[in-house]
mmCIF file of C-alpha atoms in Angstrom:
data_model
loop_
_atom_site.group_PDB
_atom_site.id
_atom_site.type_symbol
_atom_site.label_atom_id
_atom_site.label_comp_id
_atom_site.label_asym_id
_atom_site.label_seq_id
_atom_site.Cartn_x
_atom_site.Cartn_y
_atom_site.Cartn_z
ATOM 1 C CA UNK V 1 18.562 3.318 -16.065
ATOM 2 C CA UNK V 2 20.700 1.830 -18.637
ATOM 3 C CA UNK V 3 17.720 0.450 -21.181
ATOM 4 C CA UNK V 4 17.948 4.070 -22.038
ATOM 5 C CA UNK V 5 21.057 3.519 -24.504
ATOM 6 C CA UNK V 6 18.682 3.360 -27.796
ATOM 7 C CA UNK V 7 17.830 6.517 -26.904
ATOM 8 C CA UNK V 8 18.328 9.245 -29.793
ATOM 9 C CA UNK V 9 20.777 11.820 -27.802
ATOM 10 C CA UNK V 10 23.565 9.759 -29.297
ATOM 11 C CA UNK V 11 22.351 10.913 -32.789
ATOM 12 C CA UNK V 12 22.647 9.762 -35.905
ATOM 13 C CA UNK V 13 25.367 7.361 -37.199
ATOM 14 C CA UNK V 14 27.601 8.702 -39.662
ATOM 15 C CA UNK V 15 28.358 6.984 -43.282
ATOM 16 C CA UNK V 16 31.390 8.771 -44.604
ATOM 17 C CA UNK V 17 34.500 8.932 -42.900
ATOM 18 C CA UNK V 18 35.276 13.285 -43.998
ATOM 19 C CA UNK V 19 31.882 13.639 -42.101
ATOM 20 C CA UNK V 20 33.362 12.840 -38.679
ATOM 21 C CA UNK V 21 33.408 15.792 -36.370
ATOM 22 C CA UNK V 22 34.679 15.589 -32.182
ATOM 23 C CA UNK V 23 31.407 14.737 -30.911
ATOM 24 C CA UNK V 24 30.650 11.864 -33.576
ATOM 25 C CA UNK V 25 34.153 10.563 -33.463
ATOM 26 C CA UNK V 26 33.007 8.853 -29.834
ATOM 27 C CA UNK V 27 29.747 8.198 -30.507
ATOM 28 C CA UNK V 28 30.475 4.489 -30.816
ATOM 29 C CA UNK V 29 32.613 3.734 -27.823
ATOM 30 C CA UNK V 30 30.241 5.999 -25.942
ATOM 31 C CA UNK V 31 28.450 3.173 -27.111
ATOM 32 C CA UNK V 32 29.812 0.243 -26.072
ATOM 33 C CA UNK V 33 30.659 2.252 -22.870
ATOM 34 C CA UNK V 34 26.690 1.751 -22.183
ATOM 35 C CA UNK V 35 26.428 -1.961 -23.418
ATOM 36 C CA UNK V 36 29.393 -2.724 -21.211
ATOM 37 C CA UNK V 37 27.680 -1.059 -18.413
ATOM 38 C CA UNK V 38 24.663 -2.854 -19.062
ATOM 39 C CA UNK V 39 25.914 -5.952 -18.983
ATOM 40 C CA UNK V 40 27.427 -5.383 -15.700
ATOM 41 C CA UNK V 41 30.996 -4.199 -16.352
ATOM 42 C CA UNK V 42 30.836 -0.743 -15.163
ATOM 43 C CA UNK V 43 33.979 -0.346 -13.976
ATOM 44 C CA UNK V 44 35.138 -0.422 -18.108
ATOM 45 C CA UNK V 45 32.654 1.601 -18.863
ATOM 46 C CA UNK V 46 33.267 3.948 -16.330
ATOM 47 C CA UNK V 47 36.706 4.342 -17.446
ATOM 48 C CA UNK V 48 36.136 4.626 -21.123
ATOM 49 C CA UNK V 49 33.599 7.707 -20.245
ATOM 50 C CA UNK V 50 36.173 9.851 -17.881
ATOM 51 C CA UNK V 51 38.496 9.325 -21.288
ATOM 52 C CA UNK V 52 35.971 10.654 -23.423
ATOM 53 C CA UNK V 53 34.644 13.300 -20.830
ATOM 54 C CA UNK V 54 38.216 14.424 -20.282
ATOM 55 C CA UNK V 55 39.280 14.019 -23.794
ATOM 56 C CA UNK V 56 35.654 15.611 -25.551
ATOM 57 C CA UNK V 57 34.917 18.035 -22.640
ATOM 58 C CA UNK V 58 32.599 19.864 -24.848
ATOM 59 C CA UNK V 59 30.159 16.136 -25.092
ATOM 60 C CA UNK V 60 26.793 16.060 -24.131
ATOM 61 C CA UNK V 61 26.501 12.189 -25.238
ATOM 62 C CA UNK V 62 30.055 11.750 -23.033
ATOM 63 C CA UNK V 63 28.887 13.478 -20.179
ATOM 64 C CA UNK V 64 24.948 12.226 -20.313
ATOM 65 C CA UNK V 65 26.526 8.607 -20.742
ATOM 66 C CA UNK V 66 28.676 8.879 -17.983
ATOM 67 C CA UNK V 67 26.143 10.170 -15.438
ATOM 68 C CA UNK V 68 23.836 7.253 -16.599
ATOM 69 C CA UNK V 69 26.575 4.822 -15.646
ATOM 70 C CA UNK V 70 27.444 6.730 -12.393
ATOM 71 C CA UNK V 71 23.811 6.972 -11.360
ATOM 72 C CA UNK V 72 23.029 2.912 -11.790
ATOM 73 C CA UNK V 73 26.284 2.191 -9.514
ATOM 74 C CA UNK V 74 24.645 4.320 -7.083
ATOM 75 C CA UNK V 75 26.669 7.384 -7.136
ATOM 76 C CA UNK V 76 23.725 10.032 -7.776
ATOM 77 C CA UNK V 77 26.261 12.853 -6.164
ATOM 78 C CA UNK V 78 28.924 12.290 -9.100
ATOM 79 C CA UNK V 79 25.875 11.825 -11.356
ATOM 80 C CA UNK V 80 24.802 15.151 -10.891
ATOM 81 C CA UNK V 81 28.454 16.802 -11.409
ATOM 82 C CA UNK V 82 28.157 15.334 -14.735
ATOM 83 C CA UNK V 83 24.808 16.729 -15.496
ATOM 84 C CA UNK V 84 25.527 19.995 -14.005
ATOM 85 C CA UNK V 85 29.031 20.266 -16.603
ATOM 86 C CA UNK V 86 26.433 18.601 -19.803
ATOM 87 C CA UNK V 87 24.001 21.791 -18.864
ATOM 88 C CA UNK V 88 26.267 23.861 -18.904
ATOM 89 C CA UNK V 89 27.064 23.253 -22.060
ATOM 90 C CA UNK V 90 23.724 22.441 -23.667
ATOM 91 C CA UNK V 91 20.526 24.415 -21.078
ATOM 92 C CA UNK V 92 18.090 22.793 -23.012
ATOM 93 C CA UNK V 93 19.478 18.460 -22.893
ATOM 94 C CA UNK V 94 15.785 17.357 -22.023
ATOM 95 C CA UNK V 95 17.233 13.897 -21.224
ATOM 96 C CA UNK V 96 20.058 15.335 -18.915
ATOM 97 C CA UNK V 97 17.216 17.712 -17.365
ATOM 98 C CA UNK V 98 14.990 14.446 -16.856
ATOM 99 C CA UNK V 99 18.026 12.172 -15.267
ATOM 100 C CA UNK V 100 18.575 15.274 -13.121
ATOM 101 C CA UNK V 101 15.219 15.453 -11.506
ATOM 102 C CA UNK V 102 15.548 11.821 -10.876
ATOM 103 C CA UNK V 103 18.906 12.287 -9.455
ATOM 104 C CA UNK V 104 18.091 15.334 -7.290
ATOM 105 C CA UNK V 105 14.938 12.562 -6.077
ATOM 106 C CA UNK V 106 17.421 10.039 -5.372
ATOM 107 C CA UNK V 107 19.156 12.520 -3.133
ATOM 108 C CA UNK V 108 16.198 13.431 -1.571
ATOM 109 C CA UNK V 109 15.936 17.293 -2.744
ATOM 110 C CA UNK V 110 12.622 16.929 -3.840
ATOM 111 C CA UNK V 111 11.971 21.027 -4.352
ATOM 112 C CA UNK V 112 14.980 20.716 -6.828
ATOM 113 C CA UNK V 113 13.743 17.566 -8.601
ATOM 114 C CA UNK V 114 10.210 19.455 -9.018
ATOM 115 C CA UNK V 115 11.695 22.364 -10.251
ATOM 116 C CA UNK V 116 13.578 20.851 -13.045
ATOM 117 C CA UNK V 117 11.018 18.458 -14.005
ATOM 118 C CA UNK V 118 7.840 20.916 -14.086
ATOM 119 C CA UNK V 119 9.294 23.318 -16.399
ATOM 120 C CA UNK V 120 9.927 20.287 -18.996
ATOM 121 C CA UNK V 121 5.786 18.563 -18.212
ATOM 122 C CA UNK V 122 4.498 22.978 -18.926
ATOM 123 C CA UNK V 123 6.785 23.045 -22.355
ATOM 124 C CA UNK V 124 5.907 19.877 -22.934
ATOM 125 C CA UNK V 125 2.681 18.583 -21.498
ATOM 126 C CA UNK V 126 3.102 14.977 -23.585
ATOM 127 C CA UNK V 127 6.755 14.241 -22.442
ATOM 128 C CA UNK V 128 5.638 11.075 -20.500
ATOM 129 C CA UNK V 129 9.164 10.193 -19.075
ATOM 130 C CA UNK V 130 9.415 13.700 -16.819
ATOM 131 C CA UNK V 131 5.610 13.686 -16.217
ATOM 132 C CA UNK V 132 6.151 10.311 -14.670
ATOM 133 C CA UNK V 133 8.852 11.594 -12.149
ATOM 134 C CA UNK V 134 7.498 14.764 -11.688
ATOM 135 C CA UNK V 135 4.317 12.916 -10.334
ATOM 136 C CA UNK V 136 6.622 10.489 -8.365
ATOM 137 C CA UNK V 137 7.833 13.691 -6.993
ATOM 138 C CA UNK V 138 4.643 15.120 -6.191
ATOM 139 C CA UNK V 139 3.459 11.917 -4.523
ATOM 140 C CA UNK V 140 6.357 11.934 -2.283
ATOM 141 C CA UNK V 141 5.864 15.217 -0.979
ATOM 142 C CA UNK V 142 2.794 14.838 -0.767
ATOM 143 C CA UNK V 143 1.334 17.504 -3.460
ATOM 144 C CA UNK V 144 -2.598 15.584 -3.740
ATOM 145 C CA UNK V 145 -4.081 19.144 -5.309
ATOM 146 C CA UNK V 146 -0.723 19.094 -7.891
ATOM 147 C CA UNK V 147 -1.132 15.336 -8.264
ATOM 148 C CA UNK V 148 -4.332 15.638 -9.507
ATOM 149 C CA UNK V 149 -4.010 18.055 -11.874
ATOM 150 C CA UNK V 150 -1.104 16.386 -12.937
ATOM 151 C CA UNK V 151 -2.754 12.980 -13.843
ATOM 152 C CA UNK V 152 -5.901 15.279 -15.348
ATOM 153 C CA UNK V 153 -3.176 16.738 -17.814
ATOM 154 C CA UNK V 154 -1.660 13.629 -19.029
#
């Protein structure tokens, strides 16, 4: 879960100092959060992403970040709080929607991991990341006519 930190919801890195805003201000220890994580400190990173969740409460990237630390120690419940507070904020986070379905799998809710994860493969039929866990879904539940048409889609 954690190769995802190249991913681009951390957006783009600023040059100029006067261009800092809230959300950008973090962006690097949100960072380093991730790499800390992924090298297997996640207690630090933890902790530096509650301080920017509490102290940004309006970040997506805090909030994302944080439930992709809390979902690789295993805590898919806490996970989800985050994601639920990031979408919230921001409906249409396609990663946070994608890390939810695979949450809600984790926990075993696979009607609410299908339902956020179809709506993204309709939009979206080349998103490869939520058709791949939407068919993991399917497969579990055992969906073969949905399955199919699933893997004649993509």
């Amino acid at each position: 879960a954690l190769s995802q930190v190249d991913t681009p919801w951390m957006g783009s890195p600023r040059t100029r100092a006067d261009q800092a805003t809230p959300a950008s201000i973090h962006d690097e220890p949100l960072l380093g959060a991730l790499q800390a994580a992924k090298a297997g400190r996640h207690a630090e990173a933890e902790a530096t992403l509650q301080s920017a969740a509490q102290c940004f409460p309006r970040s997506s990237a805090a909030r994302y970040a944080l439930a992709l630390v809390l979902q690789a120690a295993g805590r898919a419940a806490e996970a989800r709080e985050q994601l639920a507070a990031l979408l919230e904020l921001e409906p249409g986070h396609r990663e946070g929607r994608v890390l939810l379905g695979r949450i809600l799998y984790d926990l075993e809710q696979d009607g609410a991991a299908r339902s956020e994860l179809e709506p993204l493969v309709q939009a979206d039929p080349e998103d490869f990341e939520a058709a791949r866990h939407l068919l993991t879904v399917l497969m579990r539940i055992a969906d073969v006519p949905a399955v199919l048409a699933l893997t004649a889609r993509c």
